[in-house]
Every structure is written in structure tokens, then in C-alpha cells.
CSV table of C-alpha atoms in Angstrom, one decimal:
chain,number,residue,atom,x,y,z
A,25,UNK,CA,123.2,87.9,90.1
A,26,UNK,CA,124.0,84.4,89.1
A,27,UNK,CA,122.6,82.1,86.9
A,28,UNK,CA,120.6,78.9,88.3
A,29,UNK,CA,123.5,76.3,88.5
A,30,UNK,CA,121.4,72.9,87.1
A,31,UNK,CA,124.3,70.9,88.8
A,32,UNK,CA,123.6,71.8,92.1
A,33,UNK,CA,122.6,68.6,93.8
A,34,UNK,CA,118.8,68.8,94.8
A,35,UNK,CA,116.8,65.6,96.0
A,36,UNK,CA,113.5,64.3,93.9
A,37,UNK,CA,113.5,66.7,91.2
A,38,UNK,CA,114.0,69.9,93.6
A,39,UNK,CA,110.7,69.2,95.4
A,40,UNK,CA,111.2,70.1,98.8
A,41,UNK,CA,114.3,68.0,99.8
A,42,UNK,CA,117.4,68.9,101.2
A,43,UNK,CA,119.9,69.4,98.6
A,44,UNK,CA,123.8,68.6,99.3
A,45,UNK,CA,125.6,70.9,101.9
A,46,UNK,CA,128.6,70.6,99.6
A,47,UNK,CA,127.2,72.1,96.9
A,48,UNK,CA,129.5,74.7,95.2
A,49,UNK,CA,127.7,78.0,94.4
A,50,UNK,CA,128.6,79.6,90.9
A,51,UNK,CA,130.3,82.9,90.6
A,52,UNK,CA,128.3,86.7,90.6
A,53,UNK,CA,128.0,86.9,86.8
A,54,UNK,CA,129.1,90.0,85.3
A,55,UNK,CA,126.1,91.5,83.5
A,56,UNK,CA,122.8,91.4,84.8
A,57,UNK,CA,119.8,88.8,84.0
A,58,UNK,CA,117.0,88.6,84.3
A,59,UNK,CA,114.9,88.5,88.0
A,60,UNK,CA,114.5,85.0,88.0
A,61,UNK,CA,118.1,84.3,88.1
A,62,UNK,CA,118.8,85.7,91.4
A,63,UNK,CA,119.2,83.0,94.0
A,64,UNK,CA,117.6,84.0,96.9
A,65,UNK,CA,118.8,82.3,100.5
A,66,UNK,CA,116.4,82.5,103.0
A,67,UNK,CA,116.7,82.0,107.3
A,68,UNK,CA,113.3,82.0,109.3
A,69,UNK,CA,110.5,79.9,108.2
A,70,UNK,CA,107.9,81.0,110.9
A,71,UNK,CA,104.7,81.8,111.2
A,72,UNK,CA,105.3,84.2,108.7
A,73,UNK,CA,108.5,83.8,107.0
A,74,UNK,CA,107.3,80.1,105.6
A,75,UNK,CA,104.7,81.3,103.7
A,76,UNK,CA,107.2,84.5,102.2
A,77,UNK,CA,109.6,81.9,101.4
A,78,UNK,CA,106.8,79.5,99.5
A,79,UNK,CA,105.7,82.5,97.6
A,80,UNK,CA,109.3,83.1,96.4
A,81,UNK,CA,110.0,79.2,95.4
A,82,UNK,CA,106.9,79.3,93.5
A,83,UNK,CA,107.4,82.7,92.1
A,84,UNK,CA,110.7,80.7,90.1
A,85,UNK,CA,113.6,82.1,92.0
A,86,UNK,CA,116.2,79.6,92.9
A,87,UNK,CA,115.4,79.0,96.9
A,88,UNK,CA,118.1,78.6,99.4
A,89,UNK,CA,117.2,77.7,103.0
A,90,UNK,CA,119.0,76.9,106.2
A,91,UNK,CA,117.0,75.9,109.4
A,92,UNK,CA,117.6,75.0,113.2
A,93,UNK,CA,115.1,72.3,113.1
A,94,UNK,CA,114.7,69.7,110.5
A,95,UNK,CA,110.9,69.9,110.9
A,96,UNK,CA,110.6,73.7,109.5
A,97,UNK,CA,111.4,72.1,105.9
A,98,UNK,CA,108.0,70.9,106.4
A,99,UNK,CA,106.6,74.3,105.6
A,100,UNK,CA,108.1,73.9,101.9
A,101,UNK,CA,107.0,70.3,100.8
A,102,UNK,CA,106.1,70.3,97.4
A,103,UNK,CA,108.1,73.0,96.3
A,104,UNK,CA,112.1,73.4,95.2
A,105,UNK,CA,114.6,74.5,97.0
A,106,UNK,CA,118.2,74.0,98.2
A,107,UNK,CA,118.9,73.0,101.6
A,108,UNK,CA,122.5,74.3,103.5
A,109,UNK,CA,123.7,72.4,106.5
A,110,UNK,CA,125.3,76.0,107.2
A,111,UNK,CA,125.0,79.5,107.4
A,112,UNK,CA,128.1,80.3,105.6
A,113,UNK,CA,127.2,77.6,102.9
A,114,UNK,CA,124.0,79.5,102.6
A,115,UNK,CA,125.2,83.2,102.1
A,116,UNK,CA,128.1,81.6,99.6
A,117,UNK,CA,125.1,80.1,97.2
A,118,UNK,CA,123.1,83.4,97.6
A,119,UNK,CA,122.8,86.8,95.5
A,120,UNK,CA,120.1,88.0,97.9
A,121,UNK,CA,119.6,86.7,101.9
A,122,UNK,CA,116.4,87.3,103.5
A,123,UNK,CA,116.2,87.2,107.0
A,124,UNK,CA,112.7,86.5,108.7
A,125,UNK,CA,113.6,86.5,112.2
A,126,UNK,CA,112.1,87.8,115.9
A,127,UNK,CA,114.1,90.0,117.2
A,128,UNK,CA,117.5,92.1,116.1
A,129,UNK,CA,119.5,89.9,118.9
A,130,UNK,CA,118.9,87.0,116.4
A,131,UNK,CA,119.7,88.7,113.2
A,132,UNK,CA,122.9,89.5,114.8
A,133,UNK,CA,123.8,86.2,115.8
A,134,UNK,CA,123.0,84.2,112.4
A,135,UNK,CA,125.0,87.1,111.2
A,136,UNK,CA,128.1,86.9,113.6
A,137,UNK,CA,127.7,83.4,115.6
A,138,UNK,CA,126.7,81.8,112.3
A,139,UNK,CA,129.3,83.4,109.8
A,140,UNK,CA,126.7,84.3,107.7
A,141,UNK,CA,128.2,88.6,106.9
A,142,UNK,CA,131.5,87.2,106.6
A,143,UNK,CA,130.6,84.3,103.5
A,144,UNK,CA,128.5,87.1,101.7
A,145,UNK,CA,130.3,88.0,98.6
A,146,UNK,CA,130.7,91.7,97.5
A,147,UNK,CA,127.4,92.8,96.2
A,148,UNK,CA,124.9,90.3,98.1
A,149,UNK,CA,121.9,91.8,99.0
A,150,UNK,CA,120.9,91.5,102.7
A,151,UNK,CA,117.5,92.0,103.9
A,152,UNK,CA,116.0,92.1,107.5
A,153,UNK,CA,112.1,91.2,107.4
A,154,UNK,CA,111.8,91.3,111.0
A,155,UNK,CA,110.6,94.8,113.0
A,156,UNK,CA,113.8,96.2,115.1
A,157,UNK,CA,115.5,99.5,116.0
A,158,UNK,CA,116.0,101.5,113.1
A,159,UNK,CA,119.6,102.5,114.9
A,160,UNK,CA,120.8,99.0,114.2
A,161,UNK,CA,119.4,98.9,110.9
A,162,UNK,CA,121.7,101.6,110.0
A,163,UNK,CA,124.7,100.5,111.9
A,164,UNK,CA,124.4,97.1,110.1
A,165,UNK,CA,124.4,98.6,106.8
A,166,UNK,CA,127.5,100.3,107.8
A,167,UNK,CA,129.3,97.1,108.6
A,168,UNK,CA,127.9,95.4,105.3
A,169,UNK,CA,129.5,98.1,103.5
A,170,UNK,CA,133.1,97.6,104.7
A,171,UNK,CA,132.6,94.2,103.1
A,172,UNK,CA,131.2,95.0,100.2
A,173,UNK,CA,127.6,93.8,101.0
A,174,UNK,CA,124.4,96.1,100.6
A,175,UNK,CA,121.4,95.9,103.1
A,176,UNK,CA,117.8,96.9,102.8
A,177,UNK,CA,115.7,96.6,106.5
A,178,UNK,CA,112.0,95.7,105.1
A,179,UNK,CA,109.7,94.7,107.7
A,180,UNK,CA,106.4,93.5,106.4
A,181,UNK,CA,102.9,94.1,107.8
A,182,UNK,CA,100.1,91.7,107.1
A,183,UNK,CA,100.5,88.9,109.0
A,184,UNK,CA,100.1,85.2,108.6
A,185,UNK,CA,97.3,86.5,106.5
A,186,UNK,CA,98.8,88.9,104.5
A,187,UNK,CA,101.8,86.4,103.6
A,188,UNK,CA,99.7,83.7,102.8
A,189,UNK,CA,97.9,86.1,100.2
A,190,UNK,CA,100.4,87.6,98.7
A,191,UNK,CA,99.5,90.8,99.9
A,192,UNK,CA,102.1,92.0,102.2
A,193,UNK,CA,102.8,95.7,102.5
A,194,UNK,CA,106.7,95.3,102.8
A,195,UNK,CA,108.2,99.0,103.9
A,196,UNK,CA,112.2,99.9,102.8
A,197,UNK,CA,115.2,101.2,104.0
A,198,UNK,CA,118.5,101.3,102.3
A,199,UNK,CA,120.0,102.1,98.7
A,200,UNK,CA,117.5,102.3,95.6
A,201,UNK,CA,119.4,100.5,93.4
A,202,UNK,CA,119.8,97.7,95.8
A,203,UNK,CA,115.3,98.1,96.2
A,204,UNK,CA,115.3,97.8,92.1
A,205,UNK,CA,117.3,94.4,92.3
A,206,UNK,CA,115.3,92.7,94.8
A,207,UNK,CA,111.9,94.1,94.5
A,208,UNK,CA,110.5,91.5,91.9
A,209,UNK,CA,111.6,89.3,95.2
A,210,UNK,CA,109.4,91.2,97.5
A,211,UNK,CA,106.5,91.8,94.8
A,212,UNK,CA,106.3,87.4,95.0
A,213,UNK,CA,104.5,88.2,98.4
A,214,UNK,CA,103.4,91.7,98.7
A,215,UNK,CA,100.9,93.9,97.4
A,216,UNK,CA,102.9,97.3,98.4
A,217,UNK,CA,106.3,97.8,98.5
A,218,UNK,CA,107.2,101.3,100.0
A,219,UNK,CA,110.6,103.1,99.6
A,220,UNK,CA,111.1,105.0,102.8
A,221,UNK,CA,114.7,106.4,102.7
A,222,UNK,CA,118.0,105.6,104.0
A,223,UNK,CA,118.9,102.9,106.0
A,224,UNK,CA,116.6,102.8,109.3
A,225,UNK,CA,113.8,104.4,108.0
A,226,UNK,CA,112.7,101.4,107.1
A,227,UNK,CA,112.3,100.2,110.5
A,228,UNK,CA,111.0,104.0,110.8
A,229,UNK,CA,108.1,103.4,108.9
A,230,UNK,CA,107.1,100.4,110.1
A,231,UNK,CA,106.9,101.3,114.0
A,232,UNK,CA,105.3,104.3,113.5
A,233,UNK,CA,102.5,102.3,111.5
A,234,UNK,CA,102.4,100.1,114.4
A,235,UNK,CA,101.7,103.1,116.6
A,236,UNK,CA,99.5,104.5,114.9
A,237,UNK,CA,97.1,101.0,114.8
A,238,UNK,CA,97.2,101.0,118.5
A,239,UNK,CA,95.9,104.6,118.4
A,240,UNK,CA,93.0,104.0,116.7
A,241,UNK,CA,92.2,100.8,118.3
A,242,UNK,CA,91.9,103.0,121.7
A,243,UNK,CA,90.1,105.5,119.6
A,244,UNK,CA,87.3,102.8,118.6
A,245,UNK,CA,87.5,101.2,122.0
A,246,UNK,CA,86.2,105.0,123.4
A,247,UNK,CA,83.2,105.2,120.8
A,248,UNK,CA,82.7,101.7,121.6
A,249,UNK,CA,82.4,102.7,125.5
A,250,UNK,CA,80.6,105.8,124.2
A,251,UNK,CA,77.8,103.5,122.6
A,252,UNK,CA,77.5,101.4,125.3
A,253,UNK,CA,76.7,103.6,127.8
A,254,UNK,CA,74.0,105.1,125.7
A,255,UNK,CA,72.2,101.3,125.6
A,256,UNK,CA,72.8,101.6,121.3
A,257,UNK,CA,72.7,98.6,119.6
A,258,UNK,CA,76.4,97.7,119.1
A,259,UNK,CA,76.1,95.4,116.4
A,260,UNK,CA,74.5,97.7,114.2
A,261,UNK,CA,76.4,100.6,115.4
A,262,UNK,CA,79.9,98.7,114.1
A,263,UNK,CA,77.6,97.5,110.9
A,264,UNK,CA,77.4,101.0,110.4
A,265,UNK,CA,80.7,102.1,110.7
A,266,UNK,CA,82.5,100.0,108.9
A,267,UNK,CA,80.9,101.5,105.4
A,268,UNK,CA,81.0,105.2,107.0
A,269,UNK,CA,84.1,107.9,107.4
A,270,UNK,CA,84.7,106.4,110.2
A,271,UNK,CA,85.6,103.4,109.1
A,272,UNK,CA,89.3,102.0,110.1
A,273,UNK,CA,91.6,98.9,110.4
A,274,UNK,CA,91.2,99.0,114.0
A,275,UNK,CA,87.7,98.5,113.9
A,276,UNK,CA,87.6,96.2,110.8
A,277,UNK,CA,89.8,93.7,112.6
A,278,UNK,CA,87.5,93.3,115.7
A,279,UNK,CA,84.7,92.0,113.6
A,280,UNK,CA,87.1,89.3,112.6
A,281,UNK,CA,90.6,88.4,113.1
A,282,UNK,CA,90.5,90.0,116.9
A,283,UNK,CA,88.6,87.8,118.6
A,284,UNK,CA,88.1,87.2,122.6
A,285,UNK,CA,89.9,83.9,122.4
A,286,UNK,CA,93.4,86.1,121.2
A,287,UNK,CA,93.1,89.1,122.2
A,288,UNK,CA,95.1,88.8,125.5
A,289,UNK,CA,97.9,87.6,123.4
A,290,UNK,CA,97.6,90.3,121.0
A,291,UNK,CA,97.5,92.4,123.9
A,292,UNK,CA,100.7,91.7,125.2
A,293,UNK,CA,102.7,91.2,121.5
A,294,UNK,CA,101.2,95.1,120.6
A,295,UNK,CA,103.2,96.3,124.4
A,296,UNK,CA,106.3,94.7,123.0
A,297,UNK,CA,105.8,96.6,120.0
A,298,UNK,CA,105.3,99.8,121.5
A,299,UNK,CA,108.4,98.9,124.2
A,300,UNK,CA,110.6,98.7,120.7
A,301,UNK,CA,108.6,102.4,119.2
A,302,UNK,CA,109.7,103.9,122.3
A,303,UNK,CA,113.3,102.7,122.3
A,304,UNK,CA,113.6,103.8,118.8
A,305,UNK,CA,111.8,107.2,119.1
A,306,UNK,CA,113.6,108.3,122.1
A,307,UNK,CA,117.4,107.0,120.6
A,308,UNK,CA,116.2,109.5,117.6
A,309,UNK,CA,115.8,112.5,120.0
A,310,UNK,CA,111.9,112.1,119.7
A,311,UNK,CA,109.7,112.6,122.8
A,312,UNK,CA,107.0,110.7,122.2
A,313,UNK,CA,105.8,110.2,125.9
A,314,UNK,CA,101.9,111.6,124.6
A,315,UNK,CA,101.6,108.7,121.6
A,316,UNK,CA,103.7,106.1,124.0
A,317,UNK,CA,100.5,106.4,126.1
A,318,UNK,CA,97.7,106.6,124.0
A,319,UNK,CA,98.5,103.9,121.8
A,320,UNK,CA,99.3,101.6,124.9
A,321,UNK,CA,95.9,102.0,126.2
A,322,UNK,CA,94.9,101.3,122.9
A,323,UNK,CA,96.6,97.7,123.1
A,324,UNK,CA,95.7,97.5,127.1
A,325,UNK,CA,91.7,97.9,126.1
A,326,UNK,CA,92.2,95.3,123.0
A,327,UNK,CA,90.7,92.4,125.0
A,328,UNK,CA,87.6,94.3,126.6
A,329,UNK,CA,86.8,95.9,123.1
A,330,UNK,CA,86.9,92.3,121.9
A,331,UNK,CA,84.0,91.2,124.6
A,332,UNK,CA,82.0,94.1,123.8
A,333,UNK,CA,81.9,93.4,119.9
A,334,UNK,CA,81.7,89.8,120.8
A,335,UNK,CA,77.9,90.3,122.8
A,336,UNK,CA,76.7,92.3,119.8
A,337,UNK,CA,77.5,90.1,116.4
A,338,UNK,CA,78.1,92.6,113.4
A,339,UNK,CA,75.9,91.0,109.6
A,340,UNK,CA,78.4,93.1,107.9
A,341,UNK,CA,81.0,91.7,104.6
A,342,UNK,CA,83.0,94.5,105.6
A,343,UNK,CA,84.9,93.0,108.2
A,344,UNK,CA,88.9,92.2,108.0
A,345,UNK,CA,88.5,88.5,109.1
A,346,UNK,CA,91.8,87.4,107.5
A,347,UNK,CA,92.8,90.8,106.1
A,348,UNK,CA,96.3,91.0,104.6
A,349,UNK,CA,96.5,94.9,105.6
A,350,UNK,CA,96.8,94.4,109.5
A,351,UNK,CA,99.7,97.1,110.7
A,352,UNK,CA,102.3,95.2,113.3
A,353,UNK,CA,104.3,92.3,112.1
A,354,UNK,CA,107.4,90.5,112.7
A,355,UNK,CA,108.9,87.6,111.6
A,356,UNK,CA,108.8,85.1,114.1
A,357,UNK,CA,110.2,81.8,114.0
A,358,UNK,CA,109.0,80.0,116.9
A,359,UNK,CA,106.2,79.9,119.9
A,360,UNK,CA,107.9,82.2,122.1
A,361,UNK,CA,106.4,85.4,120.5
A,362,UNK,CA,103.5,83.8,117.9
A,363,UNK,CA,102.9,86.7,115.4
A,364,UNK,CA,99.9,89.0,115.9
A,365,UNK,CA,97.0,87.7,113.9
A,366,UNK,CA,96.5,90.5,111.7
A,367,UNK,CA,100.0,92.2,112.2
């Protein structure tokens, strides 16, 4: 950890202006501080990673941010941070780098492409947000380790939502020690922080909980079917279930943050998920053909479930309409893959 360096040039008192790219970081110090005195860089200020990253500025940590396009900063006005005209710059200034990106592929370039692994000094914490192969978690952390550098993959589920409230579930993989440094990082914008294992099982964890969401929507979307069928009313039917044993987040979410104007796109985000479960399951030595299915007819059916709730209006509280505890997530920095409403 390092202390806060006051010198470090930062424009209008550290309120949301770019700071000077020649900034020179100080040294690791050699006993610990306190939490506050980590410096924390950050790369992805999404749809989800912009609110992560304002929850960890106003939380009091030091902020350090590099971005593609100037307009991203806009996410962070009012609040202090550094801004690095380079990746390197970025990982030099930082005791912990959090990556909120869409896919592995782009990890591994601001990693590789950008020079970020290589201006990491030995003991910087890296940490992958984003949902990927647990494979290349593990294979990263291998790497890290030749330089010194420990890495922790901890996708979050919650969404947009979830971020904004502070009340991510943010799941773990890698070393403990390296959890216990950074968690009063993650505990700035989650409710939950789960410890899964080694490194991977992060990744693990969250893609089975993906998974698993899609196999309950496709359970509801059969009772659903079910009611219809039988002429029941469906409004009260849902009012009713969402206070009974059979209540779930599956169901909870159509009565609010599903809706027939996204569900398509849903839809099709909740297949790539499922194309990244499979991937991951089967390089493990999994079959997992039977849940594969299930849970992508559970996506498939996400849109017509949608209409059906849609037709009969639920006078329920109990609905997730903005709920932080949605399942699927990723951190995604641009319109090419929006994130899931409620993932």
C-alpha cells in the first residue's frame, strides 16, 4: 500500500479533472496502513464499472483512472480522481487495478497491448470484474505471479442497479490474503463478497449463478404457460407467488426490471452468457449438455414470458423493479453488448 501522495498534480481541488500524466507515483510503503491508503487504478467506466468506480472515489480511496474516450470522465464529475494519459502510468500509481471490462479478449489487451502487467510493481493487486472463462483466470494469475503481481477474478452480479446501490454481490477467486487487502475496496459497492477458492473459481461461481437464473426463468415461463392455459388470472397468480415458496428472482424481475420493451435484448445477452458457461464447463471436463439446454430455453422464452406478465399487471411491492440481486453481469464499457438490466 502507499500513502496518498498530496503532490500529485490534480485539477480544481481533485473534483473530477484530469490530473497530470506525469505525475510520479510514490513507492509500496513498507508496513501496512490503513484501507483508505490504497490507491486504487481503475479501466472501464461502463454501464456498470462507472458507478463501481464513483462508489470507490467517494468511499475515500485515492482513484486512478485511464479511459479511451475523453467523454467516459463524464461519469465521475464531482468526484476526485487522478487521470493517466497511459496504461503503464496507471498501473505505476496503483496498489490495486480494477478492471471493469467486456470480454477476457480485452482484459488481455489493456494488459499486454497497453503495458499495463508489465508497469505493475511486485505486490499490486489485479482484479478482473468482468465474467470470462475461469481457465484464463487461472492462467493469468500464473503469469502475474512470475512478476510478482497477485490477481483476484471477481465478477459482480447486480447490474446497473445493483452498482448504483451499493449492493453488488461481488464473487472471488484467487489468494485470501490478497481478498483481505482489497475487500474494504469491494465492500464500497457490494453488499456480498463471496470467497470461492482458487483462482478461476471465481469465474466458477459466477457462471454457474448465471445458469442457474436462466433455469428458473424457463421454470416460471412453464407455470406461467401452465396458468394460462387454465384461463387463471395471471396477475393475481404472480401476486401470489411472489410472497409464496415459490417465490424466485426469475419471477420477481418480470414484474419489473424485465420488461417487453428489453427483453429481446436480454434474450440475446443471457445466450452469450450461456455460450461462455458452456465453454467453461466443458474445458473443465463437465458435460453439461442437460443444463446447457434448459437454461437456454429459459433465456429463449424471456421475451414471450414478458408479454404474458405484461397483459396481466401484478398490485404487488414485491417485485424486483431495480433490484440489486439480479444473477448475470459483466462489465461492459460500451454499446456493443449493453449490460443486462438486472444482471
Amino acid at each position: 500500500m502507499k500513502a496518498i501522495n498530496p503532490s500529485t498534480q490534480k485539477d480544481n481541488d481533485m473534483t473530477g479533472s484530469a490530473g497530470s500524466p506525469d505525475a510520479t507515483p510514490t513507492t509500496l510503503a513498507n508496513t501496512p496502513g490503513t484501507a483508505l491508503e490504497l490507491s486504487v487504478g481503475w479501466v472501464g467506466l461502463g454501464d456498470q464499472g462507472a458507478p463501481m468506480a464513483r462508489a470507490i472515489a467517494e468511499a475515500g480511496f485515492e482513484l486512478n483512472v485511464w479511459v479511451r474516450r475523453e467523454a467516459s470522465l463524464d461519469a465521475l464529475d464531482g468526484l476526485p480522481y487522478v487521470r493517466h494519459d497511459t496504461l503503464a502510468a496507471l498501473g505505476a500509481a496503483s496498489d490495486m487495478v480494477g478492471l471493469c471490462l467486456r470480454e477476457d479478449s480485452d482484459v488481455e489487451e489493456v494488459l499486454t497491448d497497453g503495458g499495463l502487467l508489465g508497469s505493475l510493481r511486485p505486490g499490486t493487486i489485479l482484479v478482473n470484474h468482468g465474467t470470462g472463462l475461469p481457465g484464463y483466470a487461472a492462467a493469468l494469475a500464473e503469469r502475474a505471479a512470475d512478476v510478482g503481481v497477485l490477481v483476484l477474478d471477481a465478477p459482480v452480479s447486480g447490474g446497473r442497479p445493483g452498482a448504483e446501490a451499493r449492493q453488488l454481490t461481488t464473487i472471488v477467486g484467487g489468494p485470501s490474503h490478497a481478498l483481505a487487502t482489497v475487500r474494504p475496496v469491494f465492500e464500497a459497492f457490494s453488499r456480498k463478497v463471496s470467497h470461492m477458492g482458487a483462482g478461476g473459481s471465481g469465474q466458477t461461481g459466477k457462471l454457474i449463478n448465471n445458469a442457474l437464473l436462466m433455469m428458473n426463468q424457463k421454470n416460471v415461463q412453464d407455470i406461467l404457460a401452465l396458468a394460462n392455459n387454465l384461463d387463471l388470472d395471471l396477475g393475481a397468480l404472480t401476486d401470489l407467488l411472489l410472497f409464496g415458496t415459490g417465490r424466485s428472482f426469475a419471477l420477481e424481475a418480470l414484474t419489473g426490471a424485465v420488461t417487453t420493451t428489453n427483453a429481446d435484448h436480454l434474450k440475446d445477452l443471457q445466450i452469450i452468457d450461456m455460450d461462455i458457461f458452456a465453454a467453461a464447463m466443458t474445458s473443465l471436463g463437465q458435460d453439461v449438455t442437460a443444463i446447457d439446454t434448459y437454461a437456454r430455453s429459459g433465456a429463449r422464452g424471456l421475451p414471450s414470458a414478458a408479454h404474458l406478465i405484461a397483459g396481466a399487471p401484478v398490485s404487488s411491492t414485491g417485485s424486483a423493479s431495480g433490484s440489486p440481486l439480479g444473477a448475470t453481469s459483466s462489465c461492459c464499457p460500451g454499446a456493443s453488448r449493453t449490460r443486462k438490466v438486472f444482471g
